[in-house]
Coordinates of C-alpha atoms and ligand atoms in Angstrom, one line a residue:
X975 CA -107.6 -16.6 -142.8
X976 CA -107.1 -13.5 -145.0
X977 CA -109.0 -11.5 -142.5
X978 CA -106.7 -12.7 -139.7
X979 CA -103.6 -11.8 -141.6
X980 CA -105.1 -8.4 -142.4
X981 CA -106.0 -7.9 -138.7
X982 CA -102.5 -8.9 -137.5
X983 CA -100.9 -6.7 -140.1
X984 CA -102.9 -3.6 -139.0
X985 CA -102.4 -4.5 -135.3
X986 CA -98.7 -4.6 -135.6
X987 CA -98.7 -1.4 -137.6
X988 CA -100.8 0.4 -135.0
X989 CA -98.8 -0.9 -132.0
X990 CA -95.6 -0.1 -133.8
X991 CA -96.7 3.4 -134.5
X992 CA -98.0 4.0 -130.9
X993 CA -94.8 2.5 -129.5
X994 CA -93.0 5.2 -131.5
X995 CA -95.1 7.8 -129.7
X996 CA -94.6 6.4 -126.2
X997 CA -91.9 8.3 -124.2
X998 CA -89.0 6.2 -123.1
X999 CA -89.0 5.8 -119.4
X1000 CA -86.7 2.8 -118.9
X1001 CA -82.9 2.9 -119.2
X1002 CA -83.0 -0.4 -121.1
X1003 CA -85.0 1.3 -123.9
X1004 CA -82.5 4.1 -124.6
X1005 CA -81.3 3.7 -128.1
X1006 CA -77.7 3.4 -129.0
X1007 CA -76.4 6.9 -129.8
X1008 CA -73.1 8.6 -130.4
X1009 CA -72.3 11.9 -128.8
X1010 CA -70.2 14.5 -130.5
X1011 CA -67.0 15.2 -128.8
X1012 CA -67.1 18.8 -127.4
X1013 CA -63.4 19.0 -128.1
X1014 CA -63.5 18.1 -131.7
X1015 CA -64.5 20.6 -134.4
X1016 CA -67.2 19.8 -137.0
X1017 CA -64.3 19.2 -139.3
X1018 CA -62.8 16.6 -137.0
X1019 CA -59.9 18.7 -135.6
X1020 CA -59.0 18.0 -132.0
X1021 CA -59.1 21.0 -129.7
X1022 CA -56.1 21.0 -127.3
X1023 CA -56.1 24.4 -125.6
X1024 CA -58.4 27.2 -124.5
X1025 CA -57.1 29.4 -127.2
X1026 CA -58.4 27.1 -129.9
X1027 CA -61.5 26.4 -128.0
X1028 CA -62.3 30.1 -127.9
X1029 CA -61.3 30.9 -131.4
X1030 CA -62.6 27.8 -133.3
X1031 CA -64.8 25.4 -131.4
X1032 CA -66.8 27.7 -129.1
X1033 CA -67.9 30.0 -131.9
X1034 CA -69.0 27.2 -134.2
X1035 CA -71.0 25.5 -131.4
X1036 CA -72.6 28.8 -130.4
X1037 CA -73.5 29.5 -134.0
X1038 CA -75.1 26.1 -134.4
X1039 CA -77.2 26.5 -131.2
X1040 CA -78.2 30.0 -132.3
X1041 CA -79.2 29.2 -135.9
X1042 CA -80.7 25.8 -135.4
X1043 CA -82.2 25.6 -131.9
X1044 CA -82.9 28.8 -129.9
X1045 CA -82.8 31.3 -132.7
X1046 CA -81.0 34.5 -133.4
X1047 CA -82.1 37.8 -131.9
X1048 CA -82.4 39.8 -135.2
X1049 CA -81.1 43.1 -134.1
X1050 CA -80.3 45.1 -131.0
X1051 CA -82.8 46.7 -128.8
X1052 CA -81.4 49.0 -126.0
X1053 CA -83.2 50.1 -122.9
X1054 CA -84.9 53.3 -123.7
X1055 CA -85.7 54.3 -120.1
X1056 CA -85.2 53.1 -116.6
X1057 CA -87.7 54.0 -113.9
X1058 CA -87.4 53.2 -110.2
X1059 CA -91.0 52.6 -109.6
X1060 CA -90.9 51.7 -105.9
X1061 CA -88.3 51.4 -103.2
X1062 CA -88.3 50.6 -99.5
X1063 CA -85.4 51.1 -97.1
X1064 CA -86.1 48.0 -95.1
X1065 CA -88.1 44.9 -95.7
X1066 CA -87.9 41.1 -94.9
X1067 CA -87.7 41.6 -91.2
X1068 CA -85.3 44.5 -91.5
X1069 CA -82.8 42.3 -93.4
X1070 CA -83.0 43.8 -96.9
X1071 CA -83.9 46.7 -99.1
X1072 CA -86.4 46.3 -101.9
X1073 CA -86.7 48.1 -105.2
X1074 CA -88.8 47.6 -108.3
X1075 CA -87.2 48.9 -111.4
X1076 CA -89.0 49.2 -114.7
X1077 CA -87.1 48.9 -118.0
X1078 CA -88.7 50.2 -121.2
X1079 CA -88.0 49.5 -124.9
X1080 CA -89.3 51.2 -128.0
X1081 CA -88.9 50.3 -131.7
X1082 CA -91.1 50.1 -134.8
X1083 CA -93.7 52.2 -133.1
X1084 CA -94.1 49.5 -130.5
X1085 CA -93.1 49.3 -126.9
X1086 CA -92.4 46.8 -124.2
X1087 CA -91.6 47.2 -120.5
X1088 CA -90.8 44.8 -117.7
X1089 CA -90.3 45.2 -113.9
X1090 CA -87.4 43.7 -112.0
X1091 CA -88.1 43.1 -108.3
X1092 CA -84.9 43.3 -106.4
X1093 CA -84.0 42.5 -102.8
X1094 CA -80.5 43.4 -101.6
X1095 CA -78.9 42.6 -98.2
X1096 CA -77.4 45.3 -96.1
X1097 CA -73.8 44.2 -96.6
X1098 CA -70.8 46.4 -97.5
X1099 CA -70.2 47.2 -101.2
X1100 CA -71.8 45.8 -104.3
X1101 CA -73.8 42.7 -103.8
X1102 CA -73.8 39.4 -105.7
X1103 CA -77.3 38.5 -107.0
X1104 CA -79.3 35.5 -108.2
X1105 CA -81.3 36.5 -111.2
X1106 CA -84.2 34.4 -112.5
X1107 CA -87.6 34.5 -113.9
X1108 CA -90.8 33.6 -112.1
X1109 CA -93.7 31.8 -113.6
X1110 CA -96.7 33.6 -112.2
X1111 CA -95.8 37.2 -111.3
X1112 CA -93.3 38.9 -109.0
X1113 CA -96.0 39.1 -106.3
X1114 CA -96.2 35.3 -106.1
X1115 CA -92.7 34.8 -104.8
X1116 CA -93.3 36.6 -101.4
X1117 CA -96.0 37.7 -99.1
X1118 CA -94.6 41.3 -99.3
X1119 CA -97.7 43.5 -99.9
X1120 CA -95.7 46.1 -101.7
X1121 CA -94.7 43.9 -104.7
X1122 CA -96.5 45.3 -107.7
X1123 CA -98.9 42.9 -109.6
X1124 CA -98.0 42.6 -113.3
X1125 CA -100.6 43.6 -115.8
X1126 CA -99.1 41.3 -118.4
X1127 CA -100.9 38.3 -120.0
X1128 CA -100.9 35.1 -117.9
X1129 CA -102.4 31.7 -118.7
X1130 CA -105.6 31.1 -116.8
X1131 CA -105.1 29.3 -113.5
X1132 CA -108.3 29.6 -111.4
X1133 CA -106.7 28.0 -108.3
X1134 CA -104.3 30.9 -108.2
X1135 CA -107.0 33.4 -109.0
X1136 CA -105.7 34.0 -112.6
X1137 CA -108.8 34.5 -114.7
X1138 CA -109.3 36.3 -118.0
X1139 CA -105.5 36.1 -118.3
X1140 CA -105.0 38.6 -115.5
X1141 CA -102.9 38.1 -112.4
X1142 CA -104.6 39.1 -109.1
X1143 CA -104.0 39.6 -105.4
X1144 CA -105.2 36.1 -104.7
X1145 CA -101.8 34.6 -105.7
X1146 CA -99.7 36.9 -103.6
X1147 CA -97.1 34.7 -101.9
X1148 CA -98.5 31.6 -103.6
X1149 CA -95.0 30.5 -104.8
X1150 CA -93.0 31.6 -101.7
X1151 CA -92.0 28.0 -101.0
X1152 CA -89.9 28.0 -104.1
X1153 CA -88.3 31.4 -103.3
X1154 CA -86.5 31.3 -99.9
X1155 CA -85.5 35.0 -100.2
X1156 CA -84.4 35.4 -96.6
X1157 CA -82.0 32.5 -96.9
X1158 CA -80.4 34.2 -99.9
X1159 CA -80.2 37.5 -98.0
X1160 CA -78.8 35.8 -94.9
X1161 CA -76.0 34.4 -97.0
X1162 CA -75.2 37.8 -98.5
X1163 CA -76.9 37.4 -101.9
X1164 CA -79.5 39.6 -103.4
X1165 CA -82.3 38.3 -105.5
X1166 CA -83.6 39.9 -108.8
X1167 CA -86.7 38.4 -110.4
X1168 CA -89.0 39.2 -113.4
X1169 CA -92.3 37.8 -114.5
X1170 CA -91.3 36.1 -117.8
X1171 CA -94.7 36.8 -119.4
X1172 CA -93.7 40.5 -119.5
X1173 CA -91.0 39.7 -122.0
X1174 CA -93.0 37.2 -124.1
X1175 CA -96.3 35.7 -123.1
X1176 CA -95.9 31.9 -123.0
X1177 CA -98.3 31.1 -125.8
X1178 CA -98.0 30.3 -129.5
X1179 CA -98.4 33.9 -130.7
X1180 CA -95.7 36.0 -132.2
X1181 CA -97.7 39.2 -132.4
X1182 CA -97.2 39.9 -128.7
X1183 CA -94.1 40.2 -126.4
X1184 CA -90.8 41.5 -127.6
X1185 CA -90.7 39.8 -131.1
X1186 CA -92.6 42.5 -133.0
X1187 CA -90.3 45.2 -131.8
X1188 CA -87.6 43.7 -134.1
X1189 CA -89.8 42.8 -137.1
X1190 CA -88.8 44.3 -140.4
X1191 CA -91.3 45.5 -143.0
X1192 CA -94.5 43.5 -142.7
X1193 CA -93.0 40.5 -140.9
X1194 CA -95.5 38.6 -138.8
X1195 CA -93.3 36.0 -137.2
X1196 CA -89.7 35.1 -136.8
X1197 CA -87.8 33.6 -139.7
X1198 CA -86.6 30.0 -139.6
X1199 CA -83.4 30.9 -137.8
X1200 CA -84.8 33.7 -135.6
X1201 CA -85.7 33.7 -132.0
X1202 CA -88.3 31.6 -130.3
X1203 CA -89.6 32.3 -126.9
X1204 CA -86.6 30.9 -125.0
X1205 CA -84.3 33.1 -126.9
X1206 CA -86.6 36.1 -126.2
X1207 CA -86.7 35.3 -122.5
X1208 CA -82.9 35.0 -122.5
X1209 CA -82.7 38.4 -124.2
X1210 CA -84.7 39.9 -121.3
X1211 CA -82.2 38.5 -118.8
X1212 CA -79.4 40.2 -120.7
X1213 CA -81.2 43.5 -120.6
X1214 CA -81.6 43.0 -116.8
X1215 CA -77.8 42.6 -116.8
X1216 CA -77.4 45.9 -118.8
X1217 CA -79.3 47.6 -116.0
X1218 CA -77.2 45.9 -113.3
X1219 CA -74.1 47.4 -114.9
X1220 CA -75.5 50.8 -114.0
X1221 CA -76.7 50.0 -110.5
X1222 CA -74.1 50.9 -107.8
X1223 CA -75.5 48.4 -105.3
X1224 CA -75.2 45.3 -107.6
X1225 CA -72.0 43.6 -108.5
X1226 CA -72.5 42.9 -112.2
X1227 CA -69.5 40.5 -112.2
X1228 CA -71.3 38.3 -109.7
X1229 CA -74.7 37.7 -111.3
X1230 CA -75.8 34.0 -111.1
X1231 CA -78.6 33.4 -113.6
X1232 CA -81.0 30.6 -112.7
X1233 CA -84.2 29.0 -113.7
X1234 CA -86.5 26.1 -113.3
X1235 CA -87.8 23.9 -116.1
X1236 CA -88.5 25.9 -119.3
X1237 CA -86.9 28.8 -117.4
X1238 CA -83.9 26.5 -116.6
X1239 CA -83.5 26.0 -120.4
X1240 CA -83.7 29.8 -120.6
X1241 CA -81.0 30.3 -117.9
X1242 CA -78.6 27.9 -119.8
X1243 CA -79.1 29.7 -123.1
X1244 CA -78.7 33.1 -121.4
X1245 CA -75.5 32.0 -119.8
X1246 CA -74.2 30.4 -123.0
X1247 CA -75.0 33.4 -125.2
X1248 CA -74.1 36.2 -122.7
X1249 CA -70.7 35.7 -121.0
X1250 CA -71.3 38.5 -118.6
X1251 CA -73.3 36.1 -116.4
X1252 CA -70.9 34.8 -113.7
X1253 CA -72.6 31.4 -113.2
X1254 CA -75.6 29.4 -114.3
X1255 CA -78.1 27.2 -112.4
X1256 CA -80.5 25.0 -114.3
X1257 CA -83.1 23.3 -112.2
X1258 CA -84.9 20.3 -113.8
X1259 CA -84.4 21.9 -117.2
X1260 CA -84.9 18.7 -119.2
X1261 CA -85.3 18.6 -123.0
X1262 CA -83.8 21.6 -124.7
X1263 CA -82.1 22.4 -121.4
X1264 CA -79.5 20.1 -119.8
X1265 CA -80.8 16.7 -120.9
X1266 CA -79.0 15.0 -123.8
X1267 CA -81.4 14.9 -126.8
X1268 CA -79.9 11.8 -128.4
X1269 CA -81.0 9.6 -125.5
X1270 CA -84.6 10.3 -126.4
X1271 CA -85.6 9.6 -122.8
X1272 CA -88.8 11.3 -121.5
X1273 CA -89.5 14.4 -123.5
X1274 CA -88.0 14.3 -127.0
X1275 CA -87.3 17.0 -129.6
X1276 CA -90.4 15.9 -131.6
X1277 CA -92.6 16.1 -128.6
X1278 CA -91.3 19.5 -127.4
X1279 CA -91.6 20.9 -130.9
X1280 CA -95.2 19.6 -131.1
X1281 CA -96.3 20.8 -127.7
X1282 CA -94.4 24.1 -127.6
X1283 CA -93.6 24.9 -131.3
X1284 CA -92.8 28.5 -130.4
X1285 CA -90.1 27.9 -127.7
X1286 CA -87.3 27.2 -130.2
X1287 CA -86.6 28.5 -133.7
X1288 CA -88.3 26.9 -136.6
X1289 CA -85.1 25.2 -137.8
X1290 CA -85.2 23.0 -134.7
X1291 CA -88.0 21.1 -136.3
X1292 CA -85.5 19.6 -138.6
X1293 CA -84.3 17.4 -135.7
X1294 CA -87.8 16.1 -134.6
X1295 CA -87.5 12.3 -134.7
X1296 CA -84.1 12.9 -136.3
X1297 CA -81.7 13.2 -133.3
X1298 CA -79.0 11.2 -135.0
X1299 CA -78.6 14.1 -137.5
X1300 CA -78.0 16.6 -134.8
X1301 CA -74.3 17.4 -134.9
X1302 CA -74.3 18.8 -131.3
X1303 CA -75.9 17.8 -128.0
X1304 CA -76.7 19.5 -124.8
X1305 CA -73.4 18.8 -123.1
X1306 CA -72.0 21.3 -125.6
X1307 CA -74.5 23.9 -124.5
X1308 CA -73.1 23.5 -121.0
X1309 CA -69.6 23.6 -122.3
X1310 CA -70.4 27.0 -123.8
X1311 CA -70.6 28.3 -120.2
X1312 CA -67.0 27.2 -119.4
X1313 CA -65.0 28.2 -117.5
X1314 CA -67.8 29.8 -115.5
X1315 CA -69.5 27.7 -112.8
X1316 CA -72.6 25.8 -113.8
X1317 CA -75.0 23.8 -111.7
X1318 CA -77.3 21.1 -113.2
X1319 CA -79.9 19.7 -110.9
X1320 CA -82.4 16.9 -111.3
X1321 CA -85.3 15.4 -109.3
X1322 CA -85.7 11.7 -108.8
X1323 CA -89.3 11.5 -109.9
X1324 CA -88.9 13.9 -112.8
X1325 CA -88.4 11.3 -115.5
X1326 CA -89.9 13.6 -118.1
X1327 CA -86.7 15.8 -117.8
X1328 CA -84.4 12.7 -118.0
X1329 CA -82.3 13.1 -114.8
X1330 CA -79.6 10.7 -116.2
X1331 CA -79.4 12.7 -119.4
X1332 CA -79.0 15.9 -117.4
X1333 CA -76.2 14.3 -115.4
X1334 CA -74.4 13.0 -118.4
X1335 CA -74.4 16.5 -120.0
X1336 CA -72.6 17.8 -117.0
X1337 CA -70.2 14.9 -117.2
X1338 CA -69.5 15.2 -121.0
X1339 CA -69.1 19.0 -120.7
X1340 CA -66.3 18.5 -118.1
X1341 CA -63.4 18.0 -120.5
X1342 CA -63.9 21.7 -121.6
X1343 CA -63.7 22.8 -118.0
X1344 CA -60.5 20.7 -117.6
X1345 CA -58.9 22.7 -120.4
X1346 CA -59.2 25.7 -118.1
X1347 CA -57.9 23.8 -115.1
X1348 CA -61.4 23.6 -113.5
X1349 CA -63.0 20.7 -111.8
X1350 CA -66.2 19.2 -113.0
X1351 CA -68.0 15.8 -112.9
X1352 CA -65.4 13.0 -113.1
X1353 CA -67.5 10.0 -112.5
X1354 CA -69.9 8.6 -115.1
X1355 CA -72.1 7.0 -112.5
X1356 CA -74.8 9.2 -111.1
X1357 CA -74.3 10.2 -107.5
X1358 CA -76.7 9.0 -104.8
X1359 CA -79.9 10.9 -104.4
X1360 CA -79.3 14.0 -102.1
X1361 CA -75.5 13.7 -102.4
X1362 CA -74.5 16.8 -104.4
X1363 CA -71.2 17.0 -106.3
X1364 CA -70.2 20.6 -106.1
X1365 CA -67.3 21.6 -108.3
X1366 CA -67.1 24.3 -110.9
X1367 CA -69.5 22.0 -112.7
X1368 CA -72.0 20.9 -110.1
X1369 CA -74.8 18.3 -110.1
X1370 CA -77.4 16.9 -107.7
X1371 CA -80.4 14.7 -107.9
X1372 CA -82.8 15.1 -105.0
X1373 CA -85.8 13.1 -103.8
X1374 CA -89.2 14.3 -105.1
X1375 CA -90.6 15.6 -108.3
X1376 CA -90.4 18.5 -110.8
X1377 CA -90.0 21.6 -108.6
X1378 CA -87.5 24.1 -107.2
X1379 CA -87.4 23.4 -103.5
X1380 CA -85.7 24.7 -100.3
X1381 CA -83.3 21.8 -100.6
X1382 CA -82.3 22.9 -104.1
X1383 CA -81.8 26.5 -102.9
X1384 CA -79.7 25.4 -99.9
X1385 CA -77.3 23.6 -102.3
X1386 CA -77.2 26.6 -104.7
X1387 CA -76.4 29.1 -102.0
X1388 CA -73.7 26.9 -100.5
X1389 CA -72.1 26.3 -103.9
X1390 CA -72.3 30.0 -105.0
X1391 CA -70.8 31.1 -101.7
X1392 CA -67.6 29.3 -102.6
X1393 CA -67.0 31.4 -105.7
X1394 CA -68.6 34.8 -105.1
X1395 CA -66.8 35.7 -101.9
Ligands
GCU2783 C1 -93.5 20.8 -119.8 C2 -92.5 20.7 -120.9 C3 -91.0 20.8 -120.4 C4 -90.9 22.0 -119.5 C5 -91.9 22.0 -118.4 C6 -92.0 23.3 -117.6 O1 -93.5 19.7 -119.0 O2 -92.7 19.5 -121.6 O3 -90.1 20.9 -121.4 O4 -89.6 22.0 -118.9 O5 -93.2 22.0 -119.1 O6 -91.5 24.3 -118.0 O7 -92.5 23.2 -116.5

């Protein structure tokens, strides 16, 4: 009898513990939660106009996300040199020009450089551009043989010919399906892309990438409130913007920053922290991106901090399994982008990224857009699959899984056309 009781006791303990570790995948399992009101200060003051939003609420939210989630960039690091490494007058069936521009940075006796691959249409005047990182090298987004293969570290991926952490010719064009460059060009947009590993290799190591250029004394890794990898990648997008401001062919007031998944989290943070970006697109960005953390659906703060401890600042660990203590949620990250257009996109099978949580963020950010007289998401019911809502705050959920597809791009191009022309 005693043994039975003991067995039952341990069984319930073990199943209780393992249930705690199981990701929530059913709406009925979402815990009760209370979302902070984007239009109420931490002290409980109601924000009634854009002036107060900009002078009180926006700064306190931005500061919270900076100090407790993505991490502060501990200094400034300007471009030390710009080199046009390669240029063609025509490419993409005669529709565009291509250039590859290298930006270098120096500090602390250390250096870093990254290459922006740029395609621009032959339209009159300065061009609007989509700016976003790629996962496996600039040469993977197109078959174009002239695109330079990065020498930066990459995670091994034998199917793409990535061995010994080096990118190779074998993966040229391997990701072209996610990058319909000609469609962008035909619609009058340019594309600028960078291999994200050139800014900070996506691995738990703070001795590489941009971080060491801003270490002080014998610092080995960022302090509790200092930049993780997402913040470092966002820093790189802002430096690309610095360069665009000097390029006569690029309209720096019409740069739409985008990203998929971890790079969608990055695009949101870049757009929130740098108001020069005209608009933001986050594709399947999930936890730490558009998805509400307090729902705990799919990937949670604890899980992301465990699997990718280096993406966020160390302070973010304070909220692992402690979402109720978080005084903000991701709808407020989206609100930081207001009044600039923002597009949140989900995929039906991508439960890990919590499509409903992504949708609700767009919905709960909308009151801030309304302060500016902009339209957002008015319904709290998700739209049908493949039925986008395209206002200043836009949202769609499409069929299929975690990816950026031609369907996604067709929506982004259509939406962006309404405000860049
Ligand atoms: C993992 C991670 C996600 C992330 C994704 C990606 O699935 O858990 O948070 O968005 O990788 O970047 O592809």
